[in-house]
Coordinates of N, CA and C in Angstrom, one line a residue:
Chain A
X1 N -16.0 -6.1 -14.3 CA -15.7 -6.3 -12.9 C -16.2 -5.2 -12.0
X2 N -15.9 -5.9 -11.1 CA -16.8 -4.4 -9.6 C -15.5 -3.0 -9.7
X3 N -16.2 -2.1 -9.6 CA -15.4 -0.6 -9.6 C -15.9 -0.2 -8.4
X4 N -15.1 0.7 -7.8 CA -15.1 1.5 -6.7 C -14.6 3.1 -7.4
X5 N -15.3 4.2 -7.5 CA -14.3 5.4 -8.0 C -14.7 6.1 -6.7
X6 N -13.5 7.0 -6.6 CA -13.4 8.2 -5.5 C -13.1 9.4 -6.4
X7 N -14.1 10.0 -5.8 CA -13.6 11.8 -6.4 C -13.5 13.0 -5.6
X8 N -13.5 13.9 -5.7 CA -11.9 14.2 -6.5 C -11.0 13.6 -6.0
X9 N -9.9 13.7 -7.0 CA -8.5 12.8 -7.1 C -7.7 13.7 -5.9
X10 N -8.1 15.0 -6.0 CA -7.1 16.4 -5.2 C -8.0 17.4 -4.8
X11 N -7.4 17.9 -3.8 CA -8.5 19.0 -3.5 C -7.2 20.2 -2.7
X12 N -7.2 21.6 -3.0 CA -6.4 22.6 -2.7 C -7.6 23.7 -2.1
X13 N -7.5 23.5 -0.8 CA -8.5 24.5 0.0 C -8.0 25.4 1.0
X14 N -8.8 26.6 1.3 CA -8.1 27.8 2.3 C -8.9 27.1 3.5
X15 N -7.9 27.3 4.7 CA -8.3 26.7 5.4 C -9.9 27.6 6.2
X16 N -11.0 26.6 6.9 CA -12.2 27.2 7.1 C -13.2 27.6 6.0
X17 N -12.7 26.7 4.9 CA -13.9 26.1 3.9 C -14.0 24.6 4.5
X18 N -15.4 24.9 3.8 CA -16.0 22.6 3.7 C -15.5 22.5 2.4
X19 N -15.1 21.0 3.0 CA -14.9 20.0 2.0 C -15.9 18.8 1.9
X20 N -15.9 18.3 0.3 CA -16.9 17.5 0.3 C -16.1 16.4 -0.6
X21 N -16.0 14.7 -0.6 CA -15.3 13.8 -1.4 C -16.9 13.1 -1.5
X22 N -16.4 11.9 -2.5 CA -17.2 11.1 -2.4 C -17.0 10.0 -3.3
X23 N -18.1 8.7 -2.7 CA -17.4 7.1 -3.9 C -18.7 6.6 -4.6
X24 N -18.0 6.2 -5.5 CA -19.2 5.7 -6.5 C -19.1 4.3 -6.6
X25 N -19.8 3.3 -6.4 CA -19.6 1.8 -6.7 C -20.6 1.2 -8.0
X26 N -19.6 0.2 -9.0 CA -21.0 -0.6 -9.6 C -21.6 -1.2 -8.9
X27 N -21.6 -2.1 -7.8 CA -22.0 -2.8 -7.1 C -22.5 -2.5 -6.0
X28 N -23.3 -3.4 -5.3 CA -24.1 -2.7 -3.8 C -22.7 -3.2 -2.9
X29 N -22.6 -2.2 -2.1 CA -21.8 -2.2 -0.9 C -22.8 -2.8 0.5
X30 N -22.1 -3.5 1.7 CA -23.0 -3.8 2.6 C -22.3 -2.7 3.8
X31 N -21.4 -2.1 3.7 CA -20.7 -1.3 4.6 C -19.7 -0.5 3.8
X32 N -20.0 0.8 4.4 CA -18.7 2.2 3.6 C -18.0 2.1 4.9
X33 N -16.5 2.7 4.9 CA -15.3 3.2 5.7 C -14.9 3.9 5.0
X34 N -15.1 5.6 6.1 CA -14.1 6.4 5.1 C -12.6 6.4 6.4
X35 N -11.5 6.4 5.5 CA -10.3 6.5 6.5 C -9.4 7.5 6.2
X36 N -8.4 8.1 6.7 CA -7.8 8.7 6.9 C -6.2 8.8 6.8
X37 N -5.1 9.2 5.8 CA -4.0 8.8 6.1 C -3.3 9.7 6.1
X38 N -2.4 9.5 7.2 CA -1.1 10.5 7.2 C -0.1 10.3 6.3
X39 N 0.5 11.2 6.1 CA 2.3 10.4 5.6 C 2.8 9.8 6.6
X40 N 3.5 8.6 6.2 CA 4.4 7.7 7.0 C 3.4 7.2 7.6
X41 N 2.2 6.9 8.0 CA 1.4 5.7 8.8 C 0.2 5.1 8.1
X42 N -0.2 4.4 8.6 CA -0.8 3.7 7.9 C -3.1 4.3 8.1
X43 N -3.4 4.0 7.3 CA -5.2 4.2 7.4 C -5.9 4.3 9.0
X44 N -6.5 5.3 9.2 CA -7.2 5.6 10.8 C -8.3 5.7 9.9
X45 N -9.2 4.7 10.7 CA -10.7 5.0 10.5 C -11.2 6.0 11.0
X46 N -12.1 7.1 10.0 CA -12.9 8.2 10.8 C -14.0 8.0 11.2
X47 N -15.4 7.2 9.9 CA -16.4 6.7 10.1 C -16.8 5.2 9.6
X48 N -17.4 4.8 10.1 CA -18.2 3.9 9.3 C -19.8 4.0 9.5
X49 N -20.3 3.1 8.3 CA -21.6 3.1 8.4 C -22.3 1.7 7.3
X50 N -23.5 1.8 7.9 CA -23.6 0.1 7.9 C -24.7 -0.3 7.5
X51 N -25.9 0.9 7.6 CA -27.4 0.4 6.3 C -27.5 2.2 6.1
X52 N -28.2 1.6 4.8 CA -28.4 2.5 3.9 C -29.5 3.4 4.1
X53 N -28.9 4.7 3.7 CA -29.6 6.2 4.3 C -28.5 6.6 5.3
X54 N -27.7 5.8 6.3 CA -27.7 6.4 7.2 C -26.6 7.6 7.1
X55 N -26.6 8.8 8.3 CA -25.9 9.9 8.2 C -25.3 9.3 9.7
X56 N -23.7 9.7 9.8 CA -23.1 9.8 10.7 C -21.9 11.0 10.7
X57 N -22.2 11.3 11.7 CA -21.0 12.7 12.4 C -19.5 12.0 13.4
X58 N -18.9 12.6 13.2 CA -17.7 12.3 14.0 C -16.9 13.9 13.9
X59 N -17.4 14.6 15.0 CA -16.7 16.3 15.5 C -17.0 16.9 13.5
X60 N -15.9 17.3 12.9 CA -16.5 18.1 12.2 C -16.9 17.3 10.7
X61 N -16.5 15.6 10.8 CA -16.6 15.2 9.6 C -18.8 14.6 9.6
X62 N -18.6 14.3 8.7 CA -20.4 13.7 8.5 C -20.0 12.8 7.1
X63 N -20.4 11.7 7.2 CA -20.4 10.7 6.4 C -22.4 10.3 5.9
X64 N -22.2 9.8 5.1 CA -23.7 9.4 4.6 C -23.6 8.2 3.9
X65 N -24.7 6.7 4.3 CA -24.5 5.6 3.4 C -25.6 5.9 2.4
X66 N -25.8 5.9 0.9 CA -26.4 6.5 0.0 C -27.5 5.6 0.2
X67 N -28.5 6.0 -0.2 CA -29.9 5.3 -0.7 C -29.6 4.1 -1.4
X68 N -29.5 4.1 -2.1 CA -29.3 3.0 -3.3 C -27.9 2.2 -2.6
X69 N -27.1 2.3 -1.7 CA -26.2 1.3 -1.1 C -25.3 1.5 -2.3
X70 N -25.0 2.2 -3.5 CA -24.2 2.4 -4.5 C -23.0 3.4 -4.2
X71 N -23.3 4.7 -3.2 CA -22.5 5.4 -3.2 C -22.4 5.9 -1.4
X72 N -21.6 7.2 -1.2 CA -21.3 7.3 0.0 C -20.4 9.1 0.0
X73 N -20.8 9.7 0.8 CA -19.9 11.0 0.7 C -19.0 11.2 2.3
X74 N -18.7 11.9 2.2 CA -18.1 12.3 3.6 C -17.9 14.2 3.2
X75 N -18.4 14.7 4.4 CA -18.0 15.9 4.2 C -17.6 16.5 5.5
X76 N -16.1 17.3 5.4 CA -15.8 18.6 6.6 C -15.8 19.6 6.6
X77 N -16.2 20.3 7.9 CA -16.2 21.3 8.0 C -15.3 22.3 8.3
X78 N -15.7 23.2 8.1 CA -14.5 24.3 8.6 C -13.3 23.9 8.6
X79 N -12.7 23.3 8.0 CA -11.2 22.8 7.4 C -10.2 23.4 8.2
X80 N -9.6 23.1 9.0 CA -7.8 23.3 10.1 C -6.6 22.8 9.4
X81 N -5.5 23.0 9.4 CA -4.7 22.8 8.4 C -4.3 21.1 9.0
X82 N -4.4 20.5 9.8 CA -4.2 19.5 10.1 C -5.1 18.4 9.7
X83 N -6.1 19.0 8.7 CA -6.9 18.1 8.0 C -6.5 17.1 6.8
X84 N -5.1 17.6 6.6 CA -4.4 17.5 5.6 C -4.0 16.1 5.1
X85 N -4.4 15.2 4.2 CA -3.6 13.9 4.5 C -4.5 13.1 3.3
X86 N -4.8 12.1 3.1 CA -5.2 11.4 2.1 C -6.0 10.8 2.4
X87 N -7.4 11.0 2.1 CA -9.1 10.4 2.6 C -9.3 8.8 1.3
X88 N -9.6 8.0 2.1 CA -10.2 6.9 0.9 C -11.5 6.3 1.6
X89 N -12.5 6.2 0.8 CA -13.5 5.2 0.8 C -13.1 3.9 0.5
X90 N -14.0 3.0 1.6 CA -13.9 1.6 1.3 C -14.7 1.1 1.6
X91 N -15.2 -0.3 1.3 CA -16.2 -1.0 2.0 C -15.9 -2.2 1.6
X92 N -17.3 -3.0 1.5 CA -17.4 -4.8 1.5 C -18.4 -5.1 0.4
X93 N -18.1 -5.4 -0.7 CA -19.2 -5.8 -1.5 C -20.0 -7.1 -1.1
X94 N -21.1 -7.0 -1.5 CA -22.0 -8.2 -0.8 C -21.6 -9.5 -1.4
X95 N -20.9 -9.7 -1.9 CA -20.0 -11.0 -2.2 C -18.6 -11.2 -2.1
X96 N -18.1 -10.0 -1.3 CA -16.8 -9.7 -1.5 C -16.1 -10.4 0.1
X97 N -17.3 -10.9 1.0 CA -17.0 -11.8 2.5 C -16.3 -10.7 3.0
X98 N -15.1 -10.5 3.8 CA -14.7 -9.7 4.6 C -13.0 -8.8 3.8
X99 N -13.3 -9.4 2.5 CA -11.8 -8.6 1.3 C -12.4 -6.9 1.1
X100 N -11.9 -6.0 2.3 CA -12.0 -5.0 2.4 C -11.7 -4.2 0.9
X101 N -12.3 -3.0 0.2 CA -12.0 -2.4 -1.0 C -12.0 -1.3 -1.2
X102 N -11.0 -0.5 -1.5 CA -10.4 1.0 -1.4 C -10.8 1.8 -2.4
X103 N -11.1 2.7 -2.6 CA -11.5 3.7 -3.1 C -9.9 4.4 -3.8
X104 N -9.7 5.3 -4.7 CA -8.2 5.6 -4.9 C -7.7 6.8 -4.3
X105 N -8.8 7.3 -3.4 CA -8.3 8.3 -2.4 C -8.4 9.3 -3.0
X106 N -8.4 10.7 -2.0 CA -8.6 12.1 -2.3 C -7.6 12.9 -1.6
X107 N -6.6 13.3 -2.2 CA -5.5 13.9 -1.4 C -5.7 15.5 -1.2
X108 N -6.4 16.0 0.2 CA -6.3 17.1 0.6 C -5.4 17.9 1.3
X109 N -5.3 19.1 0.7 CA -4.1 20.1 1.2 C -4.8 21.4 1.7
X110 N -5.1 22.1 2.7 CA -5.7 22.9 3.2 C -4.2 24.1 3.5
X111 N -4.6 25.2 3.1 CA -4.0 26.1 2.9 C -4.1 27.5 4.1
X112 N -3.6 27.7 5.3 CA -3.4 28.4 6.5 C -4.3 29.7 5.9
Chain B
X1 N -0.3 1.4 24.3 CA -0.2 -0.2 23.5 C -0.6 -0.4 21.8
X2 N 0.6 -0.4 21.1 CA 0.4 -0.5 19.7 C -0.8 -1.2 19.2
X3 N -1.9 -1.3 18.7 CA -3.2 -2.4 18.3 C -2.7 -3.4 17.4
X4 N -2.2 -2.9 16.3 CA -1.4 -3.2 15.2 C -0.2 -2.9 15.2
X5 N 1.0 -4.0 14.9 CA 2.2 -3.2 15.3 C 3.3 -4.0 14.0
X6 N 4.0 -3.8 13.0 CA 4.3 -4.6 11.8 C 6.0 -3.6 12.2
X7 N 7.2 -4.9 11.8 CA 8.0 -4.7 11.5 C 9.0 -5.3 10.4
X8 N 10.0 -4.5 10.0 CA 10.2 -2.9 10.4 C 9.4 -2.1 9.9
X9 N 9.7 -1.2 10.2 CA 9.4 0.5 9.3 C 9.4 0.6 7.7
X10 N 10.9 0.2 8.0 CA 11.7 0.5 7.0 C 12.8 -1.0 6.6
X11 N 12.7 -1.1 5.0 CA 13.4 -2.4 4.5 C 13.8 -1.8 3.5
X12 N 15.0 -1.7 3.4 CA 16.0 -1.7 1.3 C 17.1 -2.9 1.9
X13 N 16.7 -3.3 0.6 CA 17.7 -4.7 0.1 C 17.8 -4.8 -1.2
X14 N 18.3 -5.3 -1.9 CA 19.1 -5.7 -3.1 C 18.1 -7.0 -3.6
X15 N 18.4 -6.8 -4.8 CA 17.2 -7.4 -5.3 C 17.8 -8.7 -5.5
X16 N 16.7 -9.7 -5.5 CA 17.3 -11.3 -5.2 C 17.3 -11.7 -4.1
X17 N 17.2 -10.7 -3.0 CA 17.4 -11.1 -1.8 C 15.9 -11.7 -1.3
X18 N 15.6 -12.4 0.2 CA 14.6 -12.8 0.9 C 14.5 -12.1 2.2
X19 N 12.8 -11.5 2.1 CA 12.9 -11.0 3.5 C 11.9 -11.3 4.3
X20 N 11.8 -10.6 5.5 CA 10.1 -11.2 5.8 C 10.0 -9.8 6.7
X21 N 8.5 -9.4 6.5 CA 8.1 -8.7 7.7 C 7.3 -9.6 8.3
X22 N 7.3 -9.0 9.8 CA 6.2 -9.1 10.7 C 4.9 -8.2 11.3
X23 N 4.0 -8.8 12.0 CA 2.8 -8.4 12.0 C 2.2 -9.0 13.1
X24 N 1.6 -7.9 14.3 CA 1.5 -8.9 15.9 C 0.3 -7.8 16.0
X25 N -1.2 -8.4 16.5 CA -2.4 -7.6 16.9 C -2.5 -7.9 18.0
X26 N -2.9 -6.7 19.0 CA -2.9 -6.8 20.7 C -4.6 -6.5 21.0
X27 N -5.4 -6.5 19.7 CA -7.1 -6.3 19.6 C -7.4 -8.2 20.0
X28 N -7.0 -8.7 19.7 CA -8.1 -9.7 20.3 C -9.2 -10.2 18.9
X29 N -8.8 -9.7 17.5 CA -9.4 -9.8 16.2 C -8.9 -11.5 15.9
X30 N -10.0 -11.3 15.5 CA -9.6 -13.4 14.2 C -9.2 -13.0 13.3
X31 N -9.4 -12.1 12.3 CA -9.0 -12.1 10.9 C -7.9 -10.9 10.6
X32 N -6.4 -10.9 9.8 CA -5.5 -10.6 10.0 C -5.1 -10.5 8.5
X33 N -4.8 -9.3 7.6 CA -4.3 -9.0 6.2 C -3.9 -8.3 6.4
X34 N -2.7 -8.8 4.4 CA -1.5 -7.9 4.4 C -2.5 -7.1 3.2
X35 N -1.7 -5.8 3.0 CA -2.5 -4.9 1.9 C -0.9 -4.2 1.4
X36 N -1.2 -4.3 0.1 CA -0.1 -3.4 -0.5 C -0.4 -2.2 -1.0
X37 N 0.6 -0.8 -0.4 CA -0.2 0.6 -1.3 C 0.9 0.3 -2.2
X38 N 0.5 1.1 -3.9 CA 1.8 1.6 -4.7 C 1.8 2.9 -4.4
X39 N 3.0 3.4 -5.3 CA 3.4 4.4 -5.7 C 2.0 5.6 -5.9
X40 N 1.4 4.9 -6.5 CA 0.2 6.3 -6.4 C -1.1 5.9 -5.4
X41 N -0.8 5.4 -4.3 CA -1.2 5.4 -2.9 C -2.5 4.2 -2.9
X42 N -2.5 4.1 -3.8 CA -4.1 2.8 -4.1 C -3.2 1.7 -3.2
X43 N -4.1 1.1 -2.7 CA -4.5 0.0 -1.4 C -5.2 -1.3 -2.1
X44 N -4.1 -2.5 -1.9 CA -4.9 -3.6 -2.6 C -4.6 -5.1 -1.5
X45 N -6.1 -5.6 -1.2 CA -5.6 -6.7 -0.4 C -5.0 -8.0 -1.0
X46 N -4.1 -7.7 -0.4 CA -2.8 -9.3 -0.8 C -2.9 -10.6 -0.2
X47 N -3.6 -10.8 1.3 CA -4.1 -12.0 2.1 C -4.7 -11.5 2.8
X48 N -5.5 -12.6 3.6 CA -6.3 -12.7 4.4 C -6.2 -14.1 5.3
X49 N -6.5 -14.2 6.6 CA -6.2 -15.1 7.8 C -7.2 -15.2 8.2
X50 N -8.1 -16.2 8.7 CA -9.2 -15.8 10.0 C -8.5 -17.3 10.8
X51 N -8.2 -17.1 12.1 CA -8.3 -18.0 12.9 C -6.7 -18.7 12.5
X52 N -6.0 -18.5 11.7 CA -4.5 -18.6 11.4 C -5.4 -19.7 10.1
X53 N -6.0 -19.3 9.0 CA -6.6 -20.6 8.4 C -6.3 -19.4 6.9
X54 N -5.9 -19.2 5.9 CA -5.7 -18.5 4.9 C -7.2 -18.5 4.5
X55 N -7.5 -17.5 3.9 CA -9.3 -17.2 3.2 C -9.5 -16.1 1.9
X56 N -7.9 -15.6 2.2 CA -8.1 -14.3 1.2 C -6.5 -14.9 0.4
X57 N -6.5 -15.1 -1.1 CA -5.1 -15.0 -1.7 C -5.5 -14.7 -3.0
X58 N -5.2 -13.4 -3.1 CA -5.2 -12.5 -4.3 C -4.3 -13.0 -5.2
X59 N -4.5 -12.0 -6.4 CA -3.2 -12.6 -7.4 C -2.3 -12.2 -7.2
X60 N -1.2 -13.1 -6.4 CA 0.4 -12.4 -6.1 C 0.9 -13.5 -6.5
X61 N 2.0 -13.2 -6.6 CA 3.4 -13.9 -7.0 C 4.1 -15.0 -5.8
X62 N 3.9 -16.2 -6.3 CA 4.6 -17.3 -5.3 C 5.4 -16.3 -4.5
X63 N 6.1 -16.2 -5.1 CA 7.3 -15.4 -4.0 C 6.9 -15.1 -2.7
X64 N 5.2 -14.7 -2.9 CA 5.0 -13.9 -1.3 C 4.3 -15.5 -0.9
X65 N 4.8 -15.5 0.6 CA 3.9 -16.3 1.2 C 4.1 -15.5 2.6
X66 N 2.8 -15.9 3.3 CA 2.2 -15.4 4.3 C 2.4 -16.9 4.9
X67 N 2.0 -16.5 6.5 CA 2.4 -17.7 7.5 C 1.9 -16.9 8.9
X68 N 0.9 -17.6 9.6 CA 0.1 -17.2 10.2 C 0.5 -18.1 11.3
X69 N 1.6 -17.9 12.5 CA 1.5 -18.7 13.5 C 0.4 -19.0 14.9
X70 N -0.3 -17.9 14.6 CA -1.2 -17.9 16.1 C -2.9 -16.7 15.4
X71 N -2.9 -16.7 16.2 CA -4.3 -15.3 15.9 C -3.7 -14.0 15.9
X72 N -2.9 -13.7 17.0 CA -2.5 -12.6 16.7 C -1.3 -11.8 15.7
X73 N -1.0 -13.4 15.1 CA 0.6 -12.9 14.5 C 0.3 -13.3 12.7
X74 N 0.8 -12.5 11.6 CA 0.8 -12.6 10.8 C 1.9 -12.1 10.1
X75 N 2.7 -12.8 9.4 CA 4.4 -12.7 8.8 C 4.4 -12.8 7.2
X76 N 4.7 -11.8 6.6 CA 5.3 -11.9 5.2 C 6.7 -12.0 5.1
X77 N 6.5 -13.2 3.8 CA 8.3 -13.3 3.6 C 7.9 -13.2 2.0
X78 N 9.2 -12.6 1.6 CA 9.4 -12.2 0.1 C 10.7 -13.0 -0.4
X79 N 10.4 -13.8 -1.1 CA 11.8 -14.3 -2.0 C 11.8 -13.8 -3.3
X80 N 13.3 -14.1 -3.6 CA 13.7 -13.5 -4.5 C 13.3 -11.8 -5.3
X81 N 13.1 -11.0 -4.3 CA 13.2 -9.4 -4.0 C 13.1 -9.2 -6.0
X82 N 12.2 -8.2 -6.2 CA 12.7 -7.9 -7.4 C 12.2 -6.2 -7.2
X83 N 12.7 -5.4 -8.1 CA 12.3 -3.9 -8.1 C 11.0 -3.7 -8.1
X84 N 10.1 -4.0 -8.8 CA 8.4 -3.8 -8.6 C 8.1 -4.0 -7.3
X85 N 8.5 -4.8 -6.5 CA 8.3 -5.4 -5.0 C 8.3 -3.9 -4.0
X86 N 8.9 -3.3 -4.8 CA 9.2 -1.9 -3.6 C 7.6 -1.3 -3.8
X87 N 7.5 -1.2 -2.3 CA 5.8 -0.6 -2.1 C 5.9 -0.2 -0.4
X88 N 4.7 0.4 -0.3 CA 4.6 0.3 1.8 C 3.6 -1.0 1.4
X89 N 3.8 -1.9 2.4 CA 3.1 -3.0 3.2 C 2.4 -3.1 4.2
X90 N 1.0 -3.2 4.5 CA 0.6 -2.7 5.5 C -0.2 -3.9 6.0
X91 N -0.1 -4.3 7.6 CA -0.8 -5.3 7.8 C -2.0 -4.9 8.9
X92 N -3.2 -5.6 9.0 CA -4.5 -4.6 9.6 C -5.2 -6.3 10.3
X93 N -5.8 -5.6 10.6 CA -6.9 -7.0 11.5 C -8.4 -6.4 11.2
X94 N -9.0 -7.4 12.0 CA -10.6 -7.2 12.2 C -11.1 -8.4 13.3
X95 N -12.5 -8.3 13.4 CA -13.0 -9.2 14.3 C -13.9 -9.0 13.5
X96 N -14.4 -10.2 13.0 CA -15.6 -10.6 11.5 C -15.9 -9.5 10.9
X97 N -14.6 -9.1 10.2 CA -14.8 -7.7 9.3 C -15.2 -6.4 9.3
X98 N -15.4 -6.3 11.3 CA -15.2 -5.2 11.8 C -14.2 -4.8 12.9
X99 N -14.3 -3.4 12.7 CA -13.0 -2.6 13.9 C -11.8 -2.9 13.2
X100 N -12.0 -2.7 11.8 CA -11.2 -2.9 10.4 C -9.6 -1.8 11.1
X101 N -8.3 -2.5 11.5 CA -7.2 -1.6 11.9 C -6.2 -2.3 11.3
X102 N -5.4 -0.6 11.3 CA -4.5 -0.9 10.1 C -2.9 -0.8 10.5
X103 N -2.1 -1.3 10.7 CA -0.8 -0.8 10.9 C 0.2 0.1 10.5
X104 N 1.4 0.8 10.7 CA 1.8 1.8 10.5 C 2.4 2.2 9.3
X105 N 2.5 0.7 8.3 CA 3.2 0.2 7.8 C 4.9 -0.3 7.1
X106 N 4.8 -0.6 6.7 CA 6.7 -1.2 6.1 C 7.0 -0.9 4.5
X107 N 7.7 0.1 4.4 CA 8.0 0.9 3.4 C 9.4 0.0 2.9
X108 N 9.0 -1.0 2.3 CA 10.0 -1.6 0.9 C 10.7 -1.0 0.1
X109 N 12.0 -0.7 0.0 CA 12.7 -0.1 -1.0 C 13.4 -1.4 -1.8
X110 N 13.7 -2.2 -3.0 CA 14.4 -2.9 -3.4 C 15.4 -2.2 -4.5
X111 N 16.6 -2.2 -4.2 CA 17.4 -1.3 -4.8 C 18.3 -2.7 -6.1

């Protein structure tokens, strides 16, 4: 069956390092979303991206749709303690019609 | 103005019981799903709506049925409540699978 992995599972950072996550698919993706969660609410989208190669910024994050349409990273910068919260990749397999697919998230803790 | 707006919050009930959340979008989207997180936060889609017409039904359990009265409204009801059922519930929209939004969600406790 189609896999989606996200890595790392955790990440324990001092705040004002970069962070770097990222997802691996068997399958070609036709669109990545990386999102964002707090505790207690639900997924805020930070980026999306939509053909392959491309690089997008949003303030200090930068996302990238991989070459191969296989994979996708997102990376932050300079890390603020309110970075804090649970990052997942997701997209749309090109057979998957509009059944959105999660990644198992990267739970970041930035450290003051 | 909430985009996505699902109630309640918060649900514990006893198990055996029947509930229903709700789920109302003020985007203007056609397509409308429930997603369940567990316990170790993974995100899996449970339905899908476009146009109040079902298109997405995962492998769930009779028990859940979804009921889609309009475009903007999408309602889960849960019969006969069992302990595994306790999860957050999260209901999200789109407009042809973009401007992908997600609700705040409804944290299930079945005690």
């Amino acid at each position: 069956g189609q896999q989606l992995n996200q890595s790392p599972q955790s990440m324990f950072i001092q705040e004002g390092e970069d962070v770097s996550m990222n997802c691996t698919s068997s399958s070609i993706f036709n669109t990545w979303l990386w999102y964002k969660q707090d505790p207690g609410e639900g997924p805020v989208l930070l980026i999306a991206l939509y053909k392959a190669g491309e690089l997008t910024s949003n303030g200090r994050l930068t996302a990238q749709f991989g070459i191969t349409r296989k994979d996708s990273f997102l990376n932050i910068s300079a890390s603020i303690p309110s970075d804090v919260g649970i990052y997942f990749c997701a997209g749309f397999w090109e057979t998957s019609g509009s059944r959105l697919t999660f990644g198992e998230g990267t739970q970041l803790t930035v450290n003051p | 103005d909430t985009a996505v707006s699902q109630t309640p919050k918060y649900l514990v009930t006893q198990m055996g019981n029947d509930k229903s959340i709700k789920c109302e979008q003020n985007l203007g989207h056609d397509t409308m799903y429930w997603y369940k997180q567990d316990s170790k936060k993974f995100l899996k889609i449970m339905f899908s709506y476009n146009n109040k017409e079902l298109i997405i039904n995962e492998t769930v359990p009779n028990r859940f049925s979804p009921k889609s009265p309009d475009k903007a409204h999408l309602n889960l009801h849960i019969n006969s409540l069992e302990l595994g059922d306790s999860a957050v519930y999260f209901c999200a929209s789109s407009l042809q699978g973009y401007g992908y939004t997600f609700g705040s969600g409804t944290r299930l406790t079945v005690v």
